[in-house]
Tab-separated table of C-alpha atoms in Angstrom:
chain	number	residue	atom	x	y	z
A	195	UNK	CA	12.527	12.457	-9.368
A	196	UNK	CA	9.030	11.019	-9.128
A	197	UNK	CA	7.780	10.854	-5.502
A	198	UNK	CA	4.804	11.147	-3.261
A	199	UNK	CA	4.924	12.994	0.062
A	200	UNK	CA	2.667	13.097	3.122
A	201	UNK	CA	3.988	15.886	5.176
A	202	UNK	CA	2.098	15.148	8.356
A	203	UNK	CA	3.067	12.095	10.383
A	204	UNK	CA	0.193	12.497	12.910
A	205	UNK	CA	-2.993	14.586	12.892
A	206	UNK	CA	-5.259	14.933	15.970
A	207	UNK	CA	-8.809	16.102	15.649
A	208	UNK	CA	-11.904	16.127	17.826
A	209	UNK	CA	-14.775	14.034	16.966
A	210	UNK	CA	-17.071	16.079	14.752
A	211	UNK	CA	-14.400	18.421	13.565
A	212	UNK	CA	-13.338	18.666	9.957
A	213	UNK	CA	-10.289	16.945	8.642
A	214	UNK	CA	-7.689	17.489	5.756
A	215	UNK	CA	-4.860	15.162	5.150
A	216	UNK	CA	-2.178	16.465	2.831
A	217	UNK	CA	-0.595	14.585	-0.202
A	218	UNK	CA	1.832	16.062	-2.631
A	219	UNK	CA	3.413	14.370	-5.637
A	220	UNK	CA	6.240	14.990	-8.067
A	221	UNK	CA	5.394	13.695	-11.428
A	222	UNK	CA	5.836	14.655	-15.070
A	223	UNK	CA	2.265	14.368	-16.167
A	224	UNK	CA	-1.172	14.173	-14.417
A	225	UNK	CA	-0.828	10.960	-12.476
A	226	UNK	CA	-3.445	8.462	-11.213
A	227	UNK	CA	-3.945	9.280	-7.494
A	228	UNK	CA	-5.328	7.065	-4.715
A	229	UNK	CA	-6.015	7.257	-0.944
A	230	UNK	CA	-6.078	4.117	1.083
A	231	UNK	CA	-6.936	3.616	4.792
A	232	UNK	CA	-5.355	1.012	7.087
A	233	UNK	CA	-6.918	0.057	10.324
A	234	UNK	CA	-4.672	-1.745	13.012
A	235	UNK	CA	-3.795	-5.317	11.952
A	236	UNK	CA	-5.501	-4.924	8.656
A	237	UNK	CA	-4.500	-4.554	4.990
A	238	UNK	CA	-5.144	-1.323	3.096
A	239	UNK	CA	-8.594	-0.488	1.799
A	240	UNK	CA	-9.212	1.856	-1.069
A	241	UNK	CA	-11.013	5.090	-0.003
A	242	UNK	CA	-11.080	6.878	-3.450
A	243	UNK	CA	-9.176	7.400	-6.624
A	244	UNK	CA	-8.746	9.992	-9.284
A	245	UNK	CA	-8.025	9.148	-12.961
A	246	UNK	CA	-9.214	12.050	-14.923
A	247	UNK	CA	-12.224	14.515	-15.195
A	248	UNK	CA	-13.812	16.211	-12.248
A	249	UNK	CA	-11.019	17.167	-9.864
A	250	UNK	CA	-13.227	16.613	-6.778
A	251	UNK	CA	-13.797	12.949	-6.189
A	252	UNK	CA	-16.027	11.300	-3.590
A	253	UNK	CA	-15.060	8.120	-1.824
A	254	UNK	CA	-16.385	5.786	0.768
A	255	UNK	CA	-17.117	6.713	4.377
A	256	UNK	CA	-17.904	10.295	3.530
A	257	UNK	CA	-14.382	11.136	2.366
A	258	UNK	CA	-13.522	13.255	-0.634
A	259	UNK	CA	-10.381	14.489	-2.152
A	260	UNK	CA	-9.509	17.352	-4.511
A	261	UNK	CA	-6.775	17.152	-7.296
A	262	UNK	CA	-4.982	20.478	-7.717
A	263	UNK	CA	-2.635	20.471	-10.611
A	264	UNK	CA	-1.111	23.795	-9.721
A	265	UNK	CA	-0.189	22.690	-6.345
A	266	UNK	CA	0.660	18.990	-7.234
A	267	UNK	CA	-1.657	18.021	-4.441
A	268	UNK	CA	-4.429	15.501	-3.740
A	269	UNK	CA	-5.694	16.329	-0.194
A	270	UNK	CA	-8.103	14.132	1.534
A	271	UNK	CA	-11.035	15.839	3.393
A	272	UNK	CA	-13.935	14.912	5.602
A	273	UNK	CA	-16.392	17.413	7.006
A	274	UNK	CA	-17.155	15.669	10.251
A	275	UNK	CA	-14.881	13.028	11.681
A	276	UNK	CA	-16.148	9.984	13.555
A	277	UNK	CA	-14.183	8.097	16.237
A	278	UNK	CA	-14.109	5.131	13.890
A	279	UNK	CA	-12.049	7.127	11.421
A	280	UNK	CA	-8.987	6.771	13.636
A	281	UNK	CA	-6.527	4.926	11.341
A	282	UNK	CA	-3.493	5.237	9.149
A	283	UNK	CA	-4.032	6.984	5.770
A	284	UNK	CA	-1.829	6.505	2.719
A	285	UNK	CA	-1.674	8.472	-0.444
A	286	UNK	CA	-0.435	6.431	-3.472
A	287	UNK	CA	0.749	7.320	-7.045
A	288	UNK	CA	1.773	4.737	-9.661
A	289	UNK	CA	5.430	5.593	-10.546
A	290	UNK	CA	7.187	4.215	-13.551
A	291	UNK	CA	9.828	1.653	-12.667
A	292	UNK	CA	11.605	-0.600	-15.220
A	293	UNK	CA	8.792	-0.222	-17.689
A	294	UNK	CA	5.992	-0.967	-15.272
A	295	UNK	CA	3.881	1.424	-13.226
A	296	UNK	CA	4.244	0.583	-9.540
A	297	UNK	CA	1.801	1.874	-6.914
A	298	UNK	CA	4.125	3.933	-4.622
A	299	UNK	CA	2.882	4.969	-1.188
A	300	UNK	CA	3.550	7.901	1.063
A	301	UNK	CA	4.761	7.227	4.570
A	302	UNK	CA	1.306	7.658	5.844
A	303	UNK	CA	-0.603	9.995	8.249
A	304	UNK	CA	-1.849	8.678	11.504
A	305	UNK	CA	-5.267	10.171	12.467
A	306	UNK	CA	-6.092	10.329	16.175
A	307	UNK	CA	-9.619	11.265	17.060
A	308	UNK	CA	-10.400	12.683	20.462
A	309	UNK	CA	-13.951	12.266	21.923
B	249	UNK	CA	-12.059	-16.413	-3.083
B	250	UNK	CA	-13.665	-13.018	-2.237
B	251	UNK	CA	-10.429	-11.378	-1.144
B	252	UNK	CA	-6.738	-11.648	-1.000
B	253	UNK	CA	-5.698	-14.251	1.487
B	254	UNK	CA	-2.281	-14.284	3.063
B	255	UNK	CA	-0.718	-16.917	5.340
B	256	UNK	CA	0.611	-17.287	7.916
B	257	UNK	CA	-0.685	-14.111	9.612
B	258	UNK	CA	2.071	-14.255	12.132
B	259	UNK	CA	5.414	-15.903	11.943
B	260	UNK	CA	8.162	-15.879	14.481
B	261	UNK	CA	11.606	-17.034	13.220
B	262	UNK	CA	14.950	-17.409	14.712
B	263	UNK	CA	17.707	-15.436	13.002
B	264	UNK	CA	19.081	-17.564	10.184
B	265	UNK	CA	15.889	-19.492	9.479
B	266	UNK	CA	14.322	-19.470	6.182
B	267	UNK	CA	10.577	-18.433	5.907
B	268	UNK	CA	7.905	-18.639	3.203
B	269	UNK	CA	4.874	-16.372	2.987
B	270	UNK	CA	1.994	-17.245	0.793
B	271	UNK	CA	-0.346	-15.041	-1.056
B	272	UNK	CA	-3.615	-16.187	-2.647
B	273	UNK	CA	-4.927	-13.351	-4.823
B	274	UNK	CA	-8.483	-12.714	-6.076
B	275	UNK	CA	-9.218	-15.237	-8.844
B	276	UNK	CA	-8.628	-13.784	-12.319
B	277	UNK	CA	-6.523	-10.924	-10.977
B	278	UNK	CA	-3.599	-10.442	-13.402
B	279	UNK	CA	-1.280	-8.237	-11.381
B	280	UNK	CA	0.214	-9.146	-8.026
B	281	UNK	CA	2.480	-7.009	-5.799
B	282	UNK	CA	4.436	-7.639	-2.694
B	283	UNK	CA	5.172	-4.769	-0.182
B	284	UNK	CA	7.100	-4.685	2.998
B	285	UNK	CA	5.767	-2.380	5.742
B	286	UNK	CA	7.938	-1.563	8.640
B	287	UNK	CA	6.331	-0.295	11.923
B	288	UNK	CA	5.064	3.282	11.510
B	289	UNK	CA	6.000	3.401	7.799
B	290	UNK	CA	4.114	3.129	4.426
B	291	UNK	CA	4.300	0.054	2.269
B	292	UNK	CA	7.563	-0.284	0.398
B	293	UNK	CA	7.464	-2.088	-2.946
B	294	UNK	CA	9.312	-5.329	-3.200
B	295	UNK	CA	8.188	-7.068	-6.471
B	296	UNK	CA	5.513	-7.188	-9.149
B	297	UNK	CA	4.073	-10.026	-11.151
B	298	UNK	CA	1.953	-9.963	-14.229
B	299	UNK	CA	0.429	-13.408	-14.429
B	300	UNK	CA	3.466	-15.682	-13.887
B	301	UNK	CA	6.061	-13.189	-15.146
B	302	UNK	CA	7.993	-11.308	-12.540
B	303	UNK	CA	8.320	-7.888	-14.281
B	304	UNK	CA	9.980	-5.895	-11.560
B	305	UNK	CA	11.950	-7.121	-8.582
B	306	UNK	CA	13.850	-3.979	-7.980
B	307	UNK	CA	12.567	-3.496	-4.535
B	308	UNK	CA	13.787	-6.765	-3.143
B	309	UNK	CA	16.316	-5.634	-0.503
B	310	UNK	CA	18.832	-8.493	-0.943
B	311	UNK	CA	19.416	-11.764	-2.756
B	312	UNK	CA	18.040	-13.415	0.410
B	313	UNK	CA	14.536	-12.418	-0.902
B	314	UNK	CA	12.979	-14.448	-3.572
B	315	UNK	CA	9.397	-14.505	-5.016
B	316	UNK	CA	7.609	-16.646	-7.416
B	317	UNK	CA	4.153	-17.066	-8.949
B	318	UNK	CA	4.578	-20.224	-11.151
B	319	UNK	CA	0.990	-20.626	-12.458
B	320	UNK	CA	-0.025	-16.972	-12.335
B	321	UNK	CA	-2.216	-17.269	-9.329
B	322	UNK	CA	-0.749	-18.081	-5.868
B	323	UNK	CA	2.530	-16.411	-5.015
B	324	UNK	CA	5.235	-17.189	-2.472
B	325	UNK	CA	7.684	-14.742	-0.949
B	326	UNK	CA	10.718	-16.574	0.451
B	327	UNK	CA	13.247	-15.030	2.757
B	328	UNK	CA	16.461	-16.996	3.297
B	329	UNK	CA	18.625	-16.751	6.398
B	330	UNK	CA	16.411	-14.154	8.036
B	331	UNK	CA	17.901	-11.230	9.819
B	332	UNK	CA	16.379	-9.016	12.576
B	333	UNK	CA	15.966	-6.201	9.966
B	334	UNK	CA	13.536	-8.365	8.016
B	335	UNK	CA	10.986	-8.014	10.805
B	336	UNK	CA	8.024	-6.278	9.243
B	337	UNK	CA	4.565	-6.854	7.903
B	338	UNK	CA	4.536	-8.292	4.326
B	339	UNK	CA	1.599	-7.178	2.311
B	340	UNK	CA	0.280	-8.813	-0.896
B	341	UNK	CA	-2.074	-6.973	-3.259
B	342	UNK	CA	-3.610	-7.846	-6.519
B	343	UNK	CA	-5.334	-6.052	-9.354
B	344	UNK	CA	-7.618	-7.180	-12.222
B	345	UNK	CA	-5.661	-5.349	-14.889
B	346	UNK	CA	-2.051	-5.097	-15.670
B	347	UNK	CA	-0.353	-2.020	-14.410
B	348	UNK	CA	-1.253	0.107	-11.518
B	349	UNK	CA	-4.891	0.317	-10.956
B	350	UNK	CA	-7.032	-0.307	-7.855
B	351	UNK	CA	-5.222	-2.662	-5.544
B	352	UNK	CA	-7.009	-5.195	-3.155
B	353	UNK	CA	-4.805	-5.941	-0.232
B	354	UNK	CA	-4.553	-8.937	1.952
B	355	UNK	CA	-4.332	-8.541	5.769
B	356	UNK	CA	-0.571	-9.178	5.657
B	357	UNK	CA	1.920	-11.576	7.265
B	358	UNK	CA	3.617	-10.160	10.259
B	359	UNK	CA	7.217	-11.568	10.521
B	360	UNK	CA	9.256	-11.231	13.677
B	361	UNK	CA	12.859	-12.308	13.614
B	362	UNK	CA	14.464	-12.972	17.046
């Protein structure tokens, strides 16, 4: 079955440390892949997307993600985390439902940043 | 408008009341999605519109949930006879193209059913 999985519910890092948030998908072909961020009380904001081409994509706020077909993964990275990066992060994949592609979200990873 | 606008931002309802949640998408956006987000969870798909046509409503949890987008712009999500398990944030998102592309989300409507 098609799905998107974020294995880590919480990740805690120190400010200035590097970050990697995991996302795995189950899909028959190469999907479109997205990462969104949600700050408390807010809607989701797009960080970056992968459609095709270069497997390393750059996003806003210094984030990047790498598509690895062999691992069915699209992990989000940042070399140096800032306290303002504390938020909820969601990976999303459009999955086919009733003839339409529906953006389907992982359960999210909560990033906690220690000073 | 510049973004997706949702109202009300907060709604408290007594169990059994009907509620209506409004979404005003970005002008010209063809696709509109509703999601339900429980505390500590990811957004769960409810329903999808392409213009005024409701193409997928497979995520609506029961027949108490109803959504419409009669003129292909503003959408309303209605929940009849609310139950405590309906307490959640309801997110609306729109996209310029049909199908699943980049979504722009509203801030959500937080529903609390007492």
